Structures are given as structure tokens and as C-alpha cells.
Short mmCIF file of C-alpha atoms in Angstrom, two decimals:
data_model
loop_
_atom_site.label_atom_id
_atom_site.label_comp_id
_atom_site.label_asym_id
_atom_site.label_seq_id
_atom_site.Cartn_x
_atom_site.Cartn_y
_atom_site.Cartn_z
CA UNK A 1 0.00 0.00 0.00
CA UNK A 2 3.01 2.20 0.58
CA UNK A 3 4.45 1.83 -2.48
CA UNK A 4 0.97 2.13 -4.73
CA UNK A 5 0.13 5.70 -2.45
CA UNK A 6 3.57 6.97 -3.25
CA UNK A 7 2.86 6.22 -6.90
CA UNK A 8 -0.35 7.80 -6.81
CA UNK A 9 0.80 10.58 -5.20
CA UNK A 10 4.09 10.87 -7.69
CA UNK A 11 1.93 10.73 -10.71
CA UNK A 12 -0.19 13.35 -9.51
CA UNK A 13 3.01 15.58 -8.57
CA UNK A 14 4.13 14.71 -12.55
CA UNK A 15 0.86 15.91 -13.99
CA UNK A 16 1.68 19.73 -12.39
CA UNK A 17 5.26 21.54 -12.89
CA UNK A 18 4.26 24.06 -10.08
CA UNK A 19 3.12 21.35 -7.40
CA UNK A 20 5.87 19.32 -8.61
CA UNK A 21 8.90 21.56 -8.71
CA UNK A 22 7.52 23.01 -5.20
CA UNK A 23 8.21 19.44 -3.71
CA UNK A 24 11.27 18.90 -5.09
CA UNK A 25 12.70 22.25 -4.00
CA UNK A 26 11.49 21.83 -0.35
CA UNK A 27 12.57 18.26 -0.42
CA UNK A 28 16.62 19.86 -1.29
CA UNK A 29 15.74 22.57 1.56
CA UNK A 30 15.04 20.23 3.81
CA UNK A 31 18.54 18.22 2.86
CA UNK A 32 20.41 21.03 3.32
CA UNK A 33 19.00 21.63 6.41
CA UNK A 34 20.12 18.43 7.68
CA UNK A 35 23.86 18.50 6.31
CA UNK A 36 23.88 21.84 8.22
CA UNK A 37 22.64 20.46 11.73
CA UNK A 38 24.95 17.37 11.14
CA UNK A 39 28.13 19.39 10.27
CA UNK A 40 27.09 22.56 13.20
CA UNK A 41 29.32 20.79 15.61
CA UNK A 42 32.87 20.51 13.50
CA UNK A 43 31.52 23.97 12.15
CA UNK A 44 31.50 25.59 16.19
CA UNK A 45 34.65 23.92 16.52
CA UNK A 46 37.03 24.52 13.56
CA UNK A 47 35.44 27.26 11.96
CA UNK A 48 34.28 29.27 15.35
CA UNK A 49 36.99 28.05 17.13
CA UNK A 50 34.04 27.83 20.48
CA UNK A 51 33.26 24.72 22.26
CA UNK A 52 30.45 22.11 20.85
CA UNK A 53 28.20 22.99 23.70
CA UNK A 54 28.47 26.56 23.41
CA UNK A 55 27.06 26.34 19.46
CA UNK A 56 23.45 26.22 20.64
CA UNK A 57 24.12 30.01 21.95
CA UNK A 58 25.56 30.78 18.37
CA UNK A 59 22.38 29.26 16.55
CA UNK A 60 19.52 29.91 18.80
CA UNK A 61 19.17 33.54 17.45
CA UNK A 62 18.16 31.87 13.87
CA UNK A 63 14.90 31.01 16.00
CA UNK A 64 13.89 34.35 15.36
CA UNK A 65 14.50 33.84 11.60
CA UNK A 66 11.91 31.06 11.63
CA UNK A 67 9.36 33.40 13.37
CA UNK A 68 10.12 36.15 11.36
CA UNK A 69 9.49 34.10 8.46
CA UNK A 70 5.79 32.84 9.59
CA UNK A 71 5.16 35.68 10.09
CA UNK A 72 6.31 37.39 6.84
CA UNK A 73 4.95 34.68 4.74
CA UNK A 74 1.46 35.48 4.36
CA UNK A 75 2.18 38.97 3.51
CA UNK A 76 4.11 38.45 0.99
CA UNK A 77 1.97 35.89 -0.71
CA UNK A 78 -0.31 38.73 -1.39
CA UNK A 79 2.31 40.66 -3.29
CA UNK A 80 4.21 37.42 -5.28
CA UNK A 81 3.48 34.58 -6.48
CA UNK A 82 4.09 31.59 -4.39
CA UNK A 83 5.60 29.91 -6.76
CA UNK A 84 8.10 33.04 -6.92
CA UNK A 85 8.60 32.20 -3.00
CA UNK A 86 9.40 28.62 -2.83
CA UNK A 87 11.71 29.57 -5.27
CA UNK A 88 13.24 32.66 -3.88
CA UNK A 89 13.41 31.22 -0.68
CA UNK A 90 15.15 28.48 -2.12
CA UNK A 91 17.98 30.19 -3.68
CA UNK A 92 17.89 32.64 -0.56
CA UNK A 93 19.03 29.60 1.39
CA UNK A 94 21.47 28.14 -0.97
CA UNK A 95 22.79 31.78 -0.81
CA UNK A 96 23.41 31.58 2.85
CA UNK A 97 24.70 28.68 3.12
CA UNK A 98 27.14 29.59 0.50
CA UNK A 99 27.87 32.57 2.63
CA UNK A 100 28.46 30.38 5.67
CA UNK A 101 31.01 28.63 4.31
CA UNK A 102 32.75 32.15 3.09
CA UNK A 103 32.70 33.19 7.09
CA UNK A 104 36.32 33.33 7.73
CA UNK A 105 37.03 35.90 4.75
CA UNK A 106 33.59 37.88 6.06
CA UNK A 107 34.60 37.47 9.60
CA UNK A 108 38.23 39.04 8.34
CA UNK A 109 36.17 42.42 6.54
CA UNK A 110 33.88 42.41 9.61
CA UNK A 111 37.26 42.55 12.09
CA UNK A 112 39.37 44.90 9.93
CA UNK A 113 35.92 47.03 9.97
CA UNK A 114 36.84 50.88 11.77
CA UNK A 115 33.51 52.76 11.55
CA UNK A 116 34.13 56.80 11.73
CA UNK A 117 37.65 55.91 13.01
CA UNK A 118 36.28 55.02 16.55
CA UNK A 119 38.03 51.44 16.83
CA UNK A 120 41.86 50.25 16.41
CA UNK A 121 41.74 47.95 14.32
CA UNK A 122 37.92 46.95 14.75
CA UNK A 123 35.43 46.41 17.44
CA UNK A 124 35.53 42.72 16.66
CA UNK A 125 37.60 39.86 17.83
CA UNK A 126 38.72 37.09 15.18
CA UNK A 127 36.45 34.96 16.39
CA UNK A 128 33.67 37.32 17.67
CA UNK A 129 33.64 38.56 14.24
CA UNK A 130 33.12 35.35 12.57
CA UNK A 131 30.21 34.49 15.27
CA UNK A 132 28.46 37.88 14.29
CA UNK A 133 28.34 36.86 10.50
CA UNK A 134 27.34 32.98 11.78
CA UNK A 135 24.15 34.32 13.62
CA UNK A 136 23.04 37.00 10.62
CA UNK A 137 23.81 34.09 7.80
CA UNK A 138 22.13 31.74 9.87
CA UNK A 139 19.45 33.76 10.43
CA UNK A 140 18.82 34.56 6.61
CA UNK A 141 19.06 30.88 6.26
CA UNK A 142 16.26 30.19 9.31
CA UNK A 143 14.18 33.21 7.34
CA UNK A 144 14.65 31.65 4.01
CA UNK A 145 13.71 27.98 4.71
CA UNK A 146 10.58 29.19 7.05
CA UNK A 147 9.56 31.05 3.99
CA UNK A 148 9.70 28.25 1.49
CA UNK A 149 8.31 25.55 3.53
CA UNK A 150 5.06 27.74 4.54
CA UNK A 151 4.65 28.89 0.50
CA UNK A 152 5.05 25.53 -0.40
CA UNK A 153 2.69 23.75 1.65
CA UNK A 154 -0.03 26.21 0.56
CA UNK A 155 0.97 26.07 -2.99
CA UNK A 156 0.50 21.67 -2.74
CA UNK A 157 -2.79 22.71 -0.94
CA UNK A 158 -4.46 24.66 -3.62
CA UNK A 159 -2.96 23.12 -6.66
CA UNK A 160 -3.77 19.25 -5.22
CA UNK A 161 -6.82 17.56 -4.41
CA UNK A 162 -7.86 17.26 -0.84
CA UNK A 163 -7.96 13.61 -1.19
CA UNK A 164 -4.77 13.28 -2.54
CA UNK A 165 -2.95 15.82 -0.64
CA UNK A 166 -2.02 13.31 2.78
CA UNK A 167 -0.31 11.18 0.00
CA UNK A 168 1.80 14.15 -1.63
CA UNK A 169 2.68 15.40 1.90
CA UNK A 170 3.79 11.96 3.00
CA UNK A 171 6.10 11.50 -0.43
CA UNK A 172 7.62 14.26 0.53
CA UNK A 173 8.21 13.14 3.97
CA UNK A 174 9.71 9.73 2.45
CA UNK A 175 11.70 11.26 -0.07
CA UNK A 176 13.36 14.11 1.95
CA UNK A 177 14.49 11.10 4.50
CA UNK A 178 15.59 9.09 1.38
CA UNK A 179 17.34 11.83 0.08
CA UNK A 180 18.90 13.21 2.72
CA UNK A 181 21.11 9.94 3.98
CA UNK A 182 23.61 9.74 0.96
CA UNK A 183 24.28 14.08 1.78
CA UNK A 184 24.47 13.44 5.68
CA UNK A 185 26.62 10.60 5.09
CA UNK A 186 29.47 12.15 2.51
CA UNK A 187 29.19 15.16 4.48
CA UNK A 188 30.21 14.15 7.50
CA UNK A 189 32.83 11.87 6.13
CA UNK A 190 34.20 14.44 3.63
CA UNK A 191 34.37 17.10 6.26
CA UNK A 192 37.09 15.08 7.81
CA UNK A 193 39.43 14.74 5.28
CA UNK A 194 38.14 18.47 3.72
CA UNK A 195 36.92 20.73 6.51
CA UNK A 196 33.75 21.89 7.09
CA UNK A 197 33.52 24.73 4.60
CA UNK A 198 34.42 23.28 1.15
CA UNK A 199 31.85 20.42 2.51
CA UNK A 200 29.01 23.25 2.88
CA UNK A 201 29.40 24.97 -0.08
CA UNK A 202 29.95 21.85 -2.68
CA UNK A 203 26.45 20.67 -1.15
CA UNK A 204 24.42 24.32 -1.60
CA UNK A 205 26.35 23.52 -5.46
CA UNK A 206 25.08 20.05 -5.61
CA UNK A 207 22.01 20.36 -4.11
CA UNK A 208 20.82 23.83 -6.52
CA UNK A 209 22.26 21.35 -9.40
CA UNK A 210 19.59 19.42 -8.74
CA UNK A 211 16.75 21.69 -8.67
CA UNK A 212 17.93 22.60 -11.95
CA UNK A 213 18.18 19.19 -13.12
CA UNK A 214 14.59 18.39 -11.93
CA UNK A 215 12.89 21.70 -13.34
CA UNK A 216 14.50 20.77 -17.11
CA UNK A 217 12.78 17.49 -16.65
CA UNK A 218 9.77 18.93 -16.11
CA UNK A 219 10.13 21.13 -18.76
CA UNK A 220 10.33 18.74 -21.31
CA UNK A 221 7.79 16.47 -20.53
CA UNK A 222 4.08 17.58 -21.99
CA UNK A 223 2.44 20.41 -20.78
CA UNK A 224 0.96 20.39 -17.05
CA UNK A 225 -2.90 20.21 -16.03
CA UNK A 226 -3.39 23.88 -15.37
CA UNK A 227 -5.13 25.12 -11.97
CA UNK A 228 -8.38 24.79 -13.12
CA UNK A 229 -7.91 20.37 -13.70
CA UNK A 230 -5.55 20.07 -10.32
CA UNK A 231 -8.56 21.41 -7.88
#
């Protein structure tokens, strides 16, 4: 039964691009997500230089990210498309976590910083200055992802049938936990032999390779039901 709801709920997916590609995208999100929790304690230590248990101090303030971006979302589904979102917010996120593994040259500009001459040589630390630009990145990140996952999930809900709309949710469920072993796996054994912040950045590359990937095959199959046949 597992296997014939997932089909189901697949070929329904197949039959709209903008359900479809919605999926997908949240389905990466929530990957990257995951290589980012995994890797957060070899980040705290060799990138922050900070104790394991002290990360949760470093992170926490990305909480505010996720409640900004609840309560953002609705708002700006009445000014763009939320197809436009889950996208956006996608590439928002790959953007941060690009940016996160670029901290030590931001956490350099952000230490060498001297506003109005006031500071000699800046009012950050080495490694205060590289915590600063974890908690905004992070933050974006937190924003981003809260963003998508909201747009998306209201996106399935109108384009979907309410009947067939436990069946999409659950796919995704089963193929962001399929997905996201091989990542959480290579990552953390990668990171080893690479360091954290190669690791980060060839996943945001991978995993927006793949969006890619999956919106061209959508693109050339036939034409989607509009939004008229999926409600």
C-alpha cells in the first residue's frame, strides 16, 4: 500500500510543474538543512573556534528567523506569487549557506571594519567577528527555509486535491528522509578529510544542481494540467 500511495501521489506531482517543482525544492531545503545540523558541531569547533556545547548560543538567534518568516509569509503571498517564494526562498538559502562557508574571509572584513575611526583595528575579535556573520547568515538561512516551507505547503494545498494531498505530503516526507542519507553521510565523512567549509558549499552547489536538473525534466515532458484540472 506504501508503495501504490507513493505512486499515486508521484503521478499526480508529474501531472503539475508548479506542485511538482515546489516538492522537489522543499525536499533539497530540507537536505540542506540536515547537512547543516549534522556538520554545526565541527563547524563551532574549527570554523568558530568555540566549544560544541556553546554552538546552541551561536544558533539559537536563527529562531527568530523562523518566526520572522511565519510571520512574513502570508504577507508576501499577497504581493508574489508563491511559486516566486518557494523559489526565492530556495535560492535565498542556498545563498546563505554559500555565505556560511565564506565566514572566515567575512569574519576578516567584519574585524578589519573601523567605523568613523572610533576602533583600532575593529570592534571585533577574530572569532567574535566570525560568530556575528554565523548568527546574521544563519538567520537569513532560518528566514529563508521558514519562507519556502510555509509557501510551499499552501501552494501543494491549492494546486492538489484534498484527497490526494495526505499522499503528496507523506512522499515528501519519504523522499526528503531518502534523500537526505547519501548528503548526511558524505558530508560528515568528507568534512574530515576536507573541513567543514568546502563540505558546505559543494552541497548548496550540488544540491541547486539538482533543482535545476529536476525543473528541465519537467520542462520537457508535456504540458501540465493547469489550476483549473488540479482542484
Amino acid at each position: 500500500d506504501v508503495r501504490k500511495h507513493f505512486a499515486e501521489s508521484w503521478e499526480w506531482l508529474s501531472r503539475d510543474i508548479v506542485a511538482y517543482m515546489s516538492v522537489i525544492i522543499i525536499v533539497l531545503a530540507s537536505t540542506a538543512s540536515l547537512v547543516a545540523v549534522t556538520l554545526m558541531p565541527r563547524f563551532a569547533q574549527d570554523t568558530l573556534d568555540i566549544p560544541v556545547r556553546n554552538a546552541i548560543f551561536v544558533f539559537l538567534p536563527a529562531a527568530v528567523g523562523v518566526v520572522a518568516g511565519l510571520r512574513l509569509v502570508h504577507w508576501l503571498e499577497r504581493r508574489m506569487a508563491q511559486a516566486w517564494l518557494v523559489g526565492g526562498g530556495f535560492m535565498l538559502l542556498a545563498a546563505s549557506f554559500a555565505c556560511l562557508a565564506l565566514v572566515g574571509p567575512f569574519g576578516d572584513i567584519l574585524q578589519n571594519a573601523n567605523p568613523f575611526g572610533f576602533f583600532d583595528p575593529g570592534p571585533f575579535g577574530d572569532t567574535s567577528a566570525r560568530i556575528a556573520v554565523t548568527i546574521m547568515f544563519s538567520t537569513i538561512a532560518a528566514f529563508s527555509f521558514s519562507v519556502a516551507g510555509v509557501a510551499s505547503r499552501s501552494l501543494v494545498n491549492q494546486r492538489i486535491p484534498l484527497e490526494t494531498q495526505r499522499r503528496v505530503f507523506a512522499a515528501h516526507v519519504v523522499l526528503t528522509n531518502l534523500a537526505s542519507i547519501p548528503p548526511i553521510l558524505l558530508a560528515g565523512l568528507i568534512s574530515e578529510l576536507l573541513g567543514v567549509e568546502p563540505v558546505m558549499f559543494f552541497t548548496m552547489l550540488v544540491l541547486v544542481g539538482a533543482a535545476g536538473w529536476a525543473l528541465a525534466r519537467a520542462l520537457s515532458r508535456p504540458q501540465p494540467m493547469d489550476h483549473a484540472e488540479a482542484s
